[in-house]
Structures are given as C-alpha cells and as structure tokens.
Amino acid sequence: MKLVRKLKFFCLAIGFHALFASTLFAQDIQFKAVTEKMVEMGESFQLVFELNARPEGFTPPSLADFNFNGPMQGSQSSTSIVNGKVTQSSSYTFTYVLQPKKAGKFTIGAAKAIVKGKEYSTQPVVVEVVGNGQASTGTTSGGNTQNGNSDASQGMQEGETEDLFVRIELNKTKAYVGEQLVATLKLYTRVSVVDFDGMKFPTYKGFFAQDIETTQNITFNREQYNGKVYNAGVLRQVVLTPQQAGELTIDAFELGVVSQKRVPPQSFFDNGLRNFTTKLISPKRKVTVMALPANKPADFSGGTGTFTMNVTVSKESLPANEALSMKVVISGTGNLKLINPPQIQFPADFEVYSPNIVDDIKTDLGGSKGTKTIEYTIIPRFEGEYTIPAFSFSYFDIKKGTYETLSSKEYVIKVTKGSASSSQTVVSNLSKEDVKIVGSDIRYIKNESYLKKRTGFLVESFGFYSVYIISTVLFLIILILYRKKVRENANLSLVRNRQAGKVSRKRLKTAAAFMAKNDASNFYTEILNALWLYISDKLSIPLADLTKERAMEALAVYITEKEELSQFEKLADTCEFAKFAPGSVSGNLKEIYSQAEKTIELFEKKIKK
C-alpha cells in the first residue's frame, strides 16, 4: 500500500511539473522599453527595459546623448493556480537614470536580450528634450490668476502663473456655419495639484454645444508649452456647432486649484508642506464663422458634414385603413442633431401622423457620428393606387465645399378594399347570459285598445325640430373641439409646452433612480436635462439657441423675484460643476434633487402661456 501511495504521489508530481512547465514555456516573450516621451533640459528621468522571462544576456542601446547611471537590475515573479490552471508571471527589469546633454529629439535604439538561446529586441523610443533648464520669471500668456487669502494651512501664493494656468484649446479657429469644432478646457501645471475649489464653465453664445463624455478623474500627460514641459490635464471637451456667421467669442472659464508646495518647516513636527489656493482664469477665444454659399438648394436641410440616406417602406400593398410605415435613415458625420427632416408630399387620402424621430449619435473628438431615424406612420383611407413621389435631401459637404443632394425613389402603394370590420361598426361580445326571457314566450294580449286621432306629421312637431336643432348644435361643438385638438396636436411647440412639466418629472424619477445607486455623474446629467429641456419646451426656445443668458432673460419675464432666479442659476451651476469636476465634488444628492423638484414646481406655477 505504501508503494502504491508513493507511485500515486510521484505521478501527481510529474503531472503538476509537466503542467507547470507547459504553462511556463507557452507564455509569449515580451520585451519593451518604457520612458518619458518629453522631458525638460536638466531634468533626470528613468529608462526601464522590461522582460517577462529570465534573460541569459542583455545588451543595452547606445546612450551617448545622455548622462546616465545604471543599469539597476530587478526581478519579481508570481504563481497562481485557479481551477487547476497554473499561471506564472515574471518580470525582469534594467533601469537607467538619464539626464539630457542638449535639447532636441533623440532616438534611443533597441536593447537586446537572449532568452533560451533566442534573441529578442525592444522597439526604439523617441525622447524630446525641450527648454534650456532655466526657470522663467515672466508671466505666461496661458492665463491669469487671482489670489485670495486663507489660513496658515490653506494659504495663498503670489506669482504662480508661470507654473499653473488654464487654457481653451480649439482644433480650428475658422469654420462654416454648422461645421463642428472641438473646444478643450485644459489645466497646465508644474506643481502638485491636490484638489479643486469651484469651476465656472464658459458660455458658448452663438454655438450649439455637445459635451464629450470623459472620465471623472483627470489624467495628466506631459506637454510642451512656450518651451517648457508641463503636466497637462483635460478638464472638459465640448463639440461646438456655430449657428451664425461672424466672429464669435468663447468666454473665459474659471477654476480654483489647490496646489501643494514645500516651505521651510516651522517646527520639528512640521513636514514643510503647504496648500495654496489659486483662482485661474483662461483667456477668451475667438472663432471666425463663415456663412454657407448663397446658392442653397430649396430642400437644404441645415446639415453640414458628410451623410447618406436610406429610405424603406414596410409594405407596398395593403387593405384600406391598415397602417404602413416609411422609415428615412440619415447616417454620417456632422451636425446630425440639427438636421431637419426632408419634405415628403404624401397623397391627400393618406392619414400621416407626426414622425417619430430617434437620434443614435455619439460625440467624440471627431465630432458627432451616427444616425437620425425618421419614421412616419401612414394609414390609407380609401381603395386605389397611390404614388409617394421621390423626395430629396441636401446638405453642405465641408470637405468638398459644395452642396450635395441625396434622392429617394418613387413608391407606388396599392390599397385594396378594406374588410367589413374596418369600415363598419360591429357589436360583439354578447353571450347567452346577456339575453333573458321575462314572463313567457307570448306576451299578454290586451282586450281593449285606445285609438287617438293623428293631429299631424312627425316632421311638423315641435319635438322633432328640438331634437334636430340640439343634435346639430352638439355636432358642431364636437367638430369645433375636434378640429381645435387636431390643430393643437399639429402645433409641436404647444404640445411640448403643455407636456414640459410631465416630461421633466419623468427625468427627475430617472435621476432619483441614479441617486439610489449613488451614481452621481448620471444623477447630475439627468437633473440638468430635466431643467434645460423643461425651459426649452416651456418657453419654446430651440436647444440650438438655448444659453444660460437667454434662459435667464426668458425666465425673468415670468419670475420677477430675483432671489428665485438666482436660486435656479445656482442650482444649474452646482450641477454643471458637480458633473464635470474630476471626482472631488460629491454633493448632497437628496438636497439637489429636492431643489430641482421645487424649481420645476415654481416654474409650472408662474409660467403661464
């Protein structure tokens, strides 16, 4: 028995070793160089060569352009077994500390290593060395600062503009009306940033603005600006669509930054670190917006970019009083949200409902991309053969600089005679229990009859005319009310005005769901949507023209109390800052939600149109 146990243990050990060895040998060899892409003259930095297998030999590249120390060798390994699967990871590093001898771009060649008799190489890396290594005492053109006062632990420091500023960067400063451009709000720093203290975003008067989704935390990358290297972080990115020609101005934005610096210690236990709060203000930016060429086609949709159009109908033959749908899908890149649906001439005998418009659009650094789907529900009322004529859709192609036209084909719809159920009223749902026999099959025969002499015809009676007049008046009243309702439903602005409160409450319910999940980002997004879309619908202000200034002017007509207006403005600013601040603001979600509810209720009471 002992011999059998030893054999089993020996076999298991061999199997485990084979499995471990196969896992080890099966791994891919990875050999790479890691270093900074940009450094400043006089700055020391690391160059690390990483290998995931034990090297039998290592040959570094030439480092003649740098003063250096090294290499310093290091290694680490780990093994894990999950569900019988053995995984081993190893890391062997060769680290150099480099200091550039002069400014310029330098290529560090490939390092070589030998693993199990086979040679592996890294990819060459390029390091850009900028500046002259001397600190400048001038004021950068990147922005201005305004310093305030604070206590000893949260003090202020004058003259931080050289090492800390904000800018608005544009990917283009000249564009057509409707052409999209990207504004990037960035922070440049050469000091340690530990927190943010309030942010006021710029206004985009004359633009339709769409935020690009970014992470809550700021990622800093090294960038050169005015001959110096900074850690640059993106605070916010916005796709802007100019709505009018001329020179448009993007206002400055403000950011409070808490930075940390080392000062002489004041006691033995003092670590010498102090926090300083600085209010940064970016410069304004100007954009030259050119008007579109004058020869606009009659069917110009307002679209600017590159688009395609696909048109389909659900059926081309159907009985009368049944529904079919026509779907128009516009795809491409550009100002999709602002495109107007094409004009389609439907036959007079077709009942056509207001189209259902669905935008599936993603906004990134390349602009807005996706589809706009316009779906019409159509009900032919009479038998016959009908033609939906071809229609066209024109847009301005930025790359070509010309108007382009997309056309559909002509559709012939054959409408057959509808079934009886579609044109007649049928009484159904009767059961045997609905019919009851009272008394007997043969009613009681009366013995005496009373006859009365006819005094006149029914049409000559007062009752006949009374019923006729009353029914006619009722019919006219119903007809007037029906036509009024049809006109109101056709007036999309009026419908949105009436439903603004209901729609905003639905959005608040969605915000409440995010609040329950403690999802602050989506919570603030829904609160902002509820507020701004309510104002857009209630005051009939198109989203493309809706700015904070215009909203405040329009609200002031109905809300005369300045305190109530300022509470709304403060709520909107709080949500804007909380949504885009990099993870430092959480806020009291319940309080914000309560304020939003009260604001909507206040607007509903005071805005009467």
XYZ file of C-alpha atoms in Angstrom, residues 9 38 61 151 201 273 313 352 407 506 531 533 536 606:
14
model
C 2.305 10.923 -5.379
C 9.077 64.557 -23.355
C 21.492 50.529 -26.665
C -5.392 80.436 6.908
C -17.605 76.985 -17.302
C 4.109 71.104 3.013
C -41.447 51.290 -46.583
C -49.992 60.700 -41.837
C -32.638 61.446 -53.511
C -40.094 61.634 -15.606
C -34.041 71.677 -16.074
C -35.216 70.621 -21.565
C -36.589 74.700 -23.905
C -45.525 81.050 -12.681
